[in-house]
Every structure is written in structure tokens, then in C-alpha cells.
């Protein structure tokens, strides 16, 4: 804790020193050093200073492009549009407007760029020209466009009329072309077009999040090739299985997940805490492949970066409610407003989701598996100057679910069980984060200090009478990340340097398992780990089409563990089954490289090659039954990827392709014994080879298509199960479907009709290392139809429309029947949304 406190204060001190130096540089240099008495103070109180800043600089909080009959409207959203004044000029094909006493502060960054928004316009570019002015550039195809400036209720408007006759309608459309499919991402910690990023990244923007009703990691995976995310039990959320590019989280005893999950720059520390209620989202980015030189937390499989909507000075209220089968009900709201105009803004959001159980318990006659979640989020955003932002974020969620239910592998009815005891799962989490950002002409700096606390307790009864009770898992995570990087205006040479500290205290207070005929057993465990890392990356454009990039990370970690394993006697006393492990320690460190190149063949086609190393530190297994099982080693992955990103038909069609190969040494696998129980963690080798294709298209006005296909062949290279003596080499890695695919078709008419259909498919999926438990290929269909007005919408929806049966988890215990969890049956309902 003391190291975290010192590191956090050091980061804040560095950033505040930068701020003071920037203010000092603003003083005009004279031939002689001024005397103290010569210095005049411009303000003497915070109130006067805020008033002076408000008068001198106007914040532009958003830029919106509206297509018109004659061309285009560029709207600079601000609460003081009448104060924006512009000087204009023509340079060749460029119309340039310079707006003094103004700065952009956009949710996606401080640079805005849109290529080919309408026929006749090549580009619209807006940048903070310096610390006190904005420059807007509109580039015509053959001539500079005609531009008229005027005020509106939303802000200053630039009415653009192309001076070329390129206004022919597109194929299948009776109106001029719609804006391009352009997605701005922060995957490389800077705002840029997703098509320019040499990473396999799936981007889901806000409108698509709302249209698809994305509110969980399962929904995110459904939009991403080679990403599979499933709950382990029917109606339960006590744990979730996932795999990405052939690497899974089946081993929940490892020190670190294969994939790093972030919500607003705060990592989630344990894969048992992943099934959260997501709300009020701005954008989702799923990066595939090792990410170690751009992100604080290292990841060998990829990153899921979830970005919430940010506070702005503009007032806004949004509400939605839905009701459906099994008494499912949901209510969401968000409120946004300025507390101090253009300086201090507040955004709060909340969600409640509940559903009755749909699993019949024959022993009691009850319907079990009910679900209940409550989540709340708040952000306070302070922008004291155009260059500085300070935000405080808080996220809290409460889950109170009924029985997490498992059944036999091949039951006559997957939603019918016979349980003498009914279970529960409770998960509470709260997060606080302070983010300070500086965005100057010479560089940018970011400090993120976060604390995350999670408490979980559950009771999981099995179909054979086995019961597992966990009285409490408590996890406290402290993180501190510092980043310094090149400014957003940097073109040819871009750089990033960062440091990361993580302290994690993970405590299993009392985990008891009662196996009929075997006895009752009790385990406790307390794991503590500290991680330190420095990382960086540089991108350099050697020639106009060719950019090379290279990065390096150094990571060091120290872990310690205490644990016990006892038999519980009939009178409640304990008999140790092995000596207690006290203050056991392990340390790891590694250098992790990443390098590659990208080549811009033409404005519509880019190719890239990447070689990167993935890494997971070794650790201590609190469930070890002996000293020999206590430690497991470091895992290292070499990942090779080649990709193409392309745009066609005036950017109305986006098509991306990537081919990858992962060679993993000492993969950390959870090993099962002859009875089907797990305990030890082994290091084995595996390889995963695959291909991914993604497509987005606008074939006609209002009509959108999204599709992706993923294939991965993930197999163990050498794996001899030391408990059973069975050779598992060349077996498929569990939880990783060989094929994943999705197709979404959507239509939104000018008259208000909305319709959307989604198809999500999976190839054969294995659930155990022996490949005895499997799910044959299957597909799910979701549909939604509704009517939308300017301020409200009403929709009908159906998920798993054809009521497909499929398993989401499978275990060989108890022999010979085994255990499985099943996916939800068909659900349907109605939703109402309103914006004010």
C-alpha cells in the first residue's frame, strides 16, 4: 500500500509539475529577468480564475455531420455558439476556418476526422491548432467547397456545398451517399480510424450497442470472431467460461487471465467476477492477440476495452424499460448536466435487471435460477483548462441470483432437476478511479489511480447431492498507471511510455465441499501479488506508405500464499489432509517484445505484419494437495499475425482479414484426475492457428449489414496427464469452438420503422481435455422490430428465437453421468426508450 501511495503521488506530482511549467512558458520572455514586484497577478481567487477562463476559452464538446440536400452541415456543439467567431480562407481545394478563443474537448479525443462524408468532399478535419484556437479544414475533391457560417441552437454551423457535380445517388439509393463507415478507436491509446490500426480489433460503437441490446460480455463475444463467452450453469452467474483465439480461462487458479478486461481504464482482476451488468456504454473495442506495450495490465490473448459514455456540459436524460418472458424486467436511466458551465460536469447512470427462474425443481416444486442485478455508475468531470481534464469515476454492482443449476450431461429435460438444497450466488463489487489527463502541444500525459473491491459468496448444489459452499471470496485490487505519449497531432513519429503497478489481495475465507459417500472437505487460501511494469512503443513512418513499430515491456511480480486443506469431521472439527502452507513465495520477471510494420498500398487498402510475445507469470496454487502441486511456471506465447484492412465503394463497404498463429510454451492448464475433480496446475505446450474475416456494409440507405467468420485450430502439442496417465497430446483445447460466425441485418427507415435480425453460430466445442464432452455445432437467432420517433422508441424482441438447446459447460464428475450447464431457452418481450 505504501508503494502504491508513493507511486500515485509521484504521478500526480509529475503531472502538476508539467502544468506549472506550461504556465511558466506562457510568460513572455524579456531581455532581463523581471523583479518579483513587476509580476502582476491576473486573478486572486478560484472564482475569478474560473470566470476568466470561461470568458477566454469556449469548449466545443462535440462535432456532428448532417447530410443536407445541397451537401453537408458541420455542427460545432457548444453552449456558447454565438461567441464563436471564425476567420476563413481558401488554399487550393481546402476551405480553412480558424476559430480563436476555443478548444475541442470531445469524448473520443481532441481531433476529429471524417473522410468522404458526401460526394465532392474528400475530408473534414478539425484540430486544436494551439492552446487557444481550433482549425477546421474542409477538402473538396477538385475545388474548394462553398461554406456558409451561421448559428443554431446546437452550436456554430458550417453549411458546406460541394462545387463539383458529384452528387449522383449510390446503387439502390434515391438520395446522395450516406457518410462513410468510419470508426474512431483508442486501441493504441490515441484516437484514430480503426482501418489504420495494425491490430485485429472489433469495434462496436454506441448506436450498434443500443441496436443490439448489448449489456454483457456474452453479447460482446457474439459480435466478435473467435471469441466465445458462456456462463457455466443454467440460470447462474457464479462463473463464466471464455476463449479468445484458442486460449481459455478454464484454469481459474492462475495468477492472471489470458485476456485483460477493462471498464473505463480499470482492469477486472479475476475471471470469476466477469459477469457484470454493463450500462451507459459509448464504445467497445476487442483487441485480439498479445497486448503488452500499450496497456498497463499485460495480456497474452487480447484486451476487451469497454468505454462508458463520458460526462459533458450538455443536459441529457435517457430512460428505458422492458418486460418479457419469465417475468423479466429491466429499467435503465442516465442523467447528464453541467454543474459549472464548460468546467464541471456530472453524469450518473443506473440499471436494474431481474428475472424469475425457469428451472423446475422436482424436489420442492419451485422454479429456481432467478436473477437480480443492480448497477450504478457516476462520473464527475472537471476541465479547468482546455489542456487538462480530471475525472472521478465510481462503479457499483450488486448481484443476488438464485440457484446456479447444473444437470446431467444428457437429461431428458435440461430445465428439470431434483435438488434437496437450493443454492444462491451473491456478488458485490465497487470501483473508484481518479483519472488526470494533460493534452498539450508537445505531449500528452495520463495518470489513472484505481481501487476495486469484490465480495462473492455462493452455494452450488449438484444433481447427485454434492454441495459446494463458499462463505466468502474477497478481492482488493489497487492499480496505478502512468502514460506519457506523443501529441494527437503527431504524424510521422509517435511514441508512448508507461508504468504500471498492481497490488492484489485475494482471499478465499472458507470453501467447503460435501461429496456424498466421500466426505466433507474444507479449503482456505490467501494470495497476495504485487506487479511492477514499464512499457513503451514507437511508431515511425519510414516513407509515406510504410510505418514500422516496436515496443518492449519489462514486468516483475512477487507473490505469496497461505492455504489449508482439511477434512471436516461429523462434530465439526478439522483433520488436516496436508500441512498448511504458510507464506510460500514465488517471483517472476520477463522482457516482452512486440514489433511489426504496416504498409498503405493505397488510400483504401492497408496491410500489416506483427510478431508479439504474450506472457503470464507463474504462481501458487492454493488448492494444491501436496508440495509438488504448489507451484506452476511462467507461460510464454509467440504470436504471429498478417492482416489486410480494406474499404470499397466509396467507403460503404469495409472488409478486414487476418491470419494468426500462436505458439504457447508452458501453457497453464487445470488438470483433472480419474474422478473428474481438479486440483493441480500443469505447464504444457499448445499451438493455435486461425483466420478471421469481418465485414461491414451499407448496401442501401438505412440498411446495414455486419458479418464475421472465425476459424481456430487450437491443440495440445504435448500433454501427459500425470494424475490419470492419459496422453492428451493433439487433443483440442476446451471451450474454443473451431468455427464462430455472426450475421446481422438491420433496416431503419425515415418513417420510423426499425428491424434487426442476428444469426450467431458455433462449430464443435469440447469442454474437457480428453475431448469426451462436446457440443455439436449449433446456431442462435435473435430478432427485434420497432417504431422510432424523435424522442422515443418502442420495440418487440426475441432471443434464441427457435429455442435451441445447447450446453455451456461440461464436467466428467460425477462418474459416469457427468455434469453440464445449459443455455437459456427462448425469451421475448417489449422495450420502451425515451430521450429528453
Tab-separated table of N, CA and C in Angstrom, residues 408-463:
chain	number	residue	atom	x	y	z
A	408	UNK	N	-27.439	-33.326	-15.418
A	408	UNK	CA	-26.663	-34.389	-16.033
A	408	UNK	C	-26.320	-34.005	-17.468
A	409	UNK	N	-25.334	-34.692	-18.038
A	409	UNK	CA	-24.899	-34.381	-19.394
A	409	UNK	C	-25.988	-34.629	-20.421
A	410	UNK	N	-26.785	-35.663	-20.232
A	410	UNK	CA	-27.832	-35.996	-21.209
A	410	UNK	C	-29.172	-36.173	-20.513
A	411	UNK	N	-29.743	-35.115	-19.959
A	411	UNK	CA	-31.005	-35.241	-19.245
A	411	UNK	C	-32.181	-35.283	-20.210
A	412	UNK	N	-33.288	-35.827	-19.744
A	412	UNK	CA	-34.498	-35.830	-20.573
A	412	UNK	C	-35.034	-34.414	-20.741
A	413	UNK	N	-34.863	-33.574	-19.712
A	413	UNK	CA	-35.269	-32.171	-19.777
A	413	UNK	C	-34.176	-31.348	-19.100
A	414	UNK	N	-33.452	-30.519	-19.847
A	414	UNK	CA	-32.337	-29.774	-19.249
A	414	UNK	C	-32.768	-28.776	-18.190
A	415	UNK	N	-34.062	-28.409	-18.177
A	415	UNK	CA	-34.549	-27.416	-17.231
A	415	UNK	C	-35.450	-28.047	-16.161
A	416	UNK	N	-35.086	-29.293	-15.809
A	416	UNK	CA	-35.800	-30.009	-14.759
A	416	UNK	C	-34.778	-30.760	-13.914
A	417	UNK	N	-34.735	-30.458	-12.593
A	417	UNK	CA	-33.739	-31.048	-11.707
A	417	UNK	C	-34.429	-31.550	-10.449
A	418	UNK	N	-33.659	-32.260	-9.626
A	418	UNK	CA	-34.174	-32.790	-8.365
A	418	UNK	C	-33.157	-32.473	-7.274
A	419	UNK	N	-33.324	-31.329	-6.617
A	419	UNK	CA	-32.357	-30.844	-5.644
A	419	UNK	C	-33.007	-30.705	-4.280
A	420	UNK	N	-32.422	-31.356	-3.275
A	420	UNK	CA	-32.912	-31.217	-1.912
A	420	UNK	C	-32.520	-29.861	-1.318
A	421	UNK	N	-31.433	-29.302	-1.803
A	421	UNK	CA	-30.962	-27.994	-1.336
A	421	UNK	C	-30.967	-27.023	-2.504
A	422	UNK	N	-31.447	-25.831	-2.280
A	422	UNK	CA	-31.448	-24.810	-3.326
A	422	UNK	C	-30.381	-23.770	-3.018
A	423	UNK	N	-29.652	-23.384	-4.049
A	423	UNK	CA	-28.470	-22.563	-3.857
A	423	UNK	C	-28.691	-21.083	-4.135
A	424	UNK	N	-27.580	-20.364	-4.178
A	424	UNK	CA	-27.611	-18.926	-4.425
A	424	UNK	C	-26.221	-18.478	-4.859
A	425	UNK	N	-26.164	-17.282	-5.412
A	425	UNK	CA	-24.888	-16.650	-5.738
A	425	UNK	C	-25.031	-15.159	-5.510
A	426	UNK	N	-24.140	-14.591	-4.703
A	426	UNK	CA	-24.153	-13.169	-4.402
A	426	UNK	C	-22.790	-12.578	-4.733
A	427	UNK	N	-22.823	-11.489	-5.469
A	427	UNK	CA	-21.584	-10.840	-5.896
A	427	UNK	C	-21.760	-9.332	-5.778
A	428	UNK	N	-20.923	-8.717	-4.963
A	428	UNK	CA	-20.941	-7.263	-4.791
A	428	UNK	C	-19.582	-6.715	-5.200
A	429	UNK	N	-19.589	-5.633	-5.958
A	429	UNK	CA	-18.333	-5.022	-6.381
A	429	UNK	C	-18.470	-3.518	-6.376
A	430	UNK	N	-17.400	-2.837	-5.996
A	430	UNK	CA	-17.381	-1.373	-6.085
A	430	UNK	C	-15.999	-0.918	-6.523
A	431	UNK	N	-16.004	0.078	-7.375
A	431	UNK	CA	-14.776	0.582	-8.001
A	431	UNK	C	-14.744	2.089	-7.897
A	432	UNK	N	-13.563	2.619	-7.586
A	432	UNK	CA	-13.341	4.060	-7.616
A	432	UNK	C	-12.064	4.324	-8.414
A	433	UNK	N	-12.086	5.342	-9.254
A	433	UNK	CA	-10.926	5.633	-10.096
A	433	UNK	C	-10.796	7.137	-10.285
A	434	UNK	N	-9.572	7.624	-10.188
A	434	UNK	CA	-9.244	9.024	-10.444
A	434	UNK	C	-8.337	9.084	-11.673
A	435	UNK	N	-8.783	9.813	-12.690
A	435	UNK	CA	-8.032	9.923	-13.936
A	435	UNK	C	-7.696	11.389	-14.207
A	436	UNK	N	-6.419	11.669	-14.388
A	436	UNK	CA	-5.949	13.020	-14.676
A	436	UNK	C	-5.258	12.993	-16.032
A	437	UNK	N	-5.679	13.865	-16.916
A	437	UNK	CA	-5.117	13.890	-18.267
A	437	UNK	C	-4.636	15.269	-18.663
A	438	UNK	N	-3.499	15.282	-19.322
A	438	UNK	CA	-2.949	16.518	-19.888
A	438	UNK	C	-2.776	16.315	-21.383
A	439	UNK	N	-3.287	17.242	-22.176
A	439	UNK	CA	-3.218	17.135	-23.639
A	439	UNK	C	-2.630	18.431	-24.179
A	440	UNK	N	-1.315	18.455	-24.319
A	440	UNK	CA	-0.628	19.666	-24.750
A	440	UNK	C	-0.131	19.577	-26.173
A	441	UNK	N	0.507	20.625	-26.615
A	441	UNK	CA	1.050	20.665	-27.973
A	441	UNK	C	2.232	19.724	-28.135
A	442	UNK	N	3.035	19.562	-27.060
A	442	UNK	CA	4.244	18.756	-27.183
A	442	UNK	C	4.072	17.307	-26.817
A	443	UNK	N	3.158	17.004	-25.898
A	443	UNK	CA	2.947	15.619	-25.471
A	443	UNK	C	1.645	15.536	-24.707
A	444	UNK	N	1.255	14.294	-24.398
A	444	UNK	CA	0.106	14.008	-23.562
A	444	UNK	C	0.553	13.176	-22.364
A	445	UNK	N	-0.166	13.327	-21.244
A	445	UNK	CA	0.136	12.552	-20.037
A	445	UNK	C	-1.167	12.123	-19.382
A	446	UNK	N	-1.141	10.923	-18.813
A	446	UNK	CA	-2.320	10.369	-18.171
A	446	UNK	C	-1.918	9.640	-16.902
A	447	UNK	N	-2.668	9.879	-15.826
A	447	UNK	CA	-2.491	9.138	-14.583
A	447	UNK	C	-3.844	8.540	-14.198
A	448	UNK	N	-3.861	7.233	-13.902
A	448	UNK	CA	-5.085	6.543	-13.507
A	448	UNK	C	-4.809	5.790	-12.210
A	449	UNK	N	-5.483	6.193	-11.150
A	449	UNK	CA	-5.381	5.531	-9.863
A	449	UNK	C	-6.726	4.877	-9.565
A	450	UNK	N	-6.722	3.576	-9.288
A	450	UNK	CA	-7.999	2.868	-9.135
A	450	UNK	C	-7.945	1.869	-7.985
A	451	UNK	N	-9.100	1.696	-7.366
A	451	UNK	CA	-9.300	0.663	-6.344
A	451	UNK	C	-10.566	-0.102	-6.710
A	452	UNK	N	-10.486	-1.413	-6.593
A	452	UNK	CA	-11.634	-2.258	-6.905
A	452	UNK	C	-11.756	-3.324	-5.826
A	453	UNK	N	-12.936	-3.395	-5.197
A	453	UNK	CA	-13.178	-4.402	-4.165
A	453	UNK	C	-14.349	-5.282	-4.587
A	454	UNK	N	-14.204	-6.596	-4.397
A	454	UNK	CA	-15.242	-7.549	-4.778
A	454	UNK	C	-15.424	-8.572	-3.677
A	455	UNK	N	-16.688	-8.892	-3.397
A	455	UNK	CA	-17.028	-9.933	-2.432
A	455	UNK	C	-18.017	-10.888	-3.080
A	456	UNK	N	-17.731	-12.184	-2.976
A	456	UNK	CA	-18.603	-13.199	-3.560
A	456	UNK	C	-18.839	-14.317	-2.556
A	457	UNK	N	-20.074	-14.787	-2.513
A	457	UNK	CA	-20.396	-15.984	-1.732
A	457	UNK	C	-21.470	-16.769	-2.475
A	458	UNK	N	-21.384	-18.074	-2.432
A	458	UNK	CA	-22.381	-18.885	-3.135
A	458	UNK	C	-22.518	-20.271	-2.526
A	459	UNK	N	-23.621	-20.878	-2.879
A	459	UNK	CA	-23.891	-22.270	-2.543
A	459	UNK	C	-24.348	-22.936	-3.832
A	460	UNK	N	-23.611	-23.980	-4.260
A	460	UNK	CA	-23.889	-24.638	-5.538
A	460	UNK	C	-24.200	-26.106	-5.279
A	461	UNK	N	-25.477	-26.501	-5.335
A	461	UNK	CA	-25.816	-27.917	-5.169
A	461	UNK	C	-25.705	-28.661	-6.496
A	462	UNK	N	-25.276	-29.913	-6.436
A	462	UNK	CA	-25.192	-30.737	-7.628
A	462	UNK	C	-26.361	-31.696	-7.732
A	463	UNK	N	-26.533	-32.278	-8.916
A	463	UNK	CA	-27.668	-33.174	-9.158
A	463	UNK	C	-27.547	-34.473	-8.374
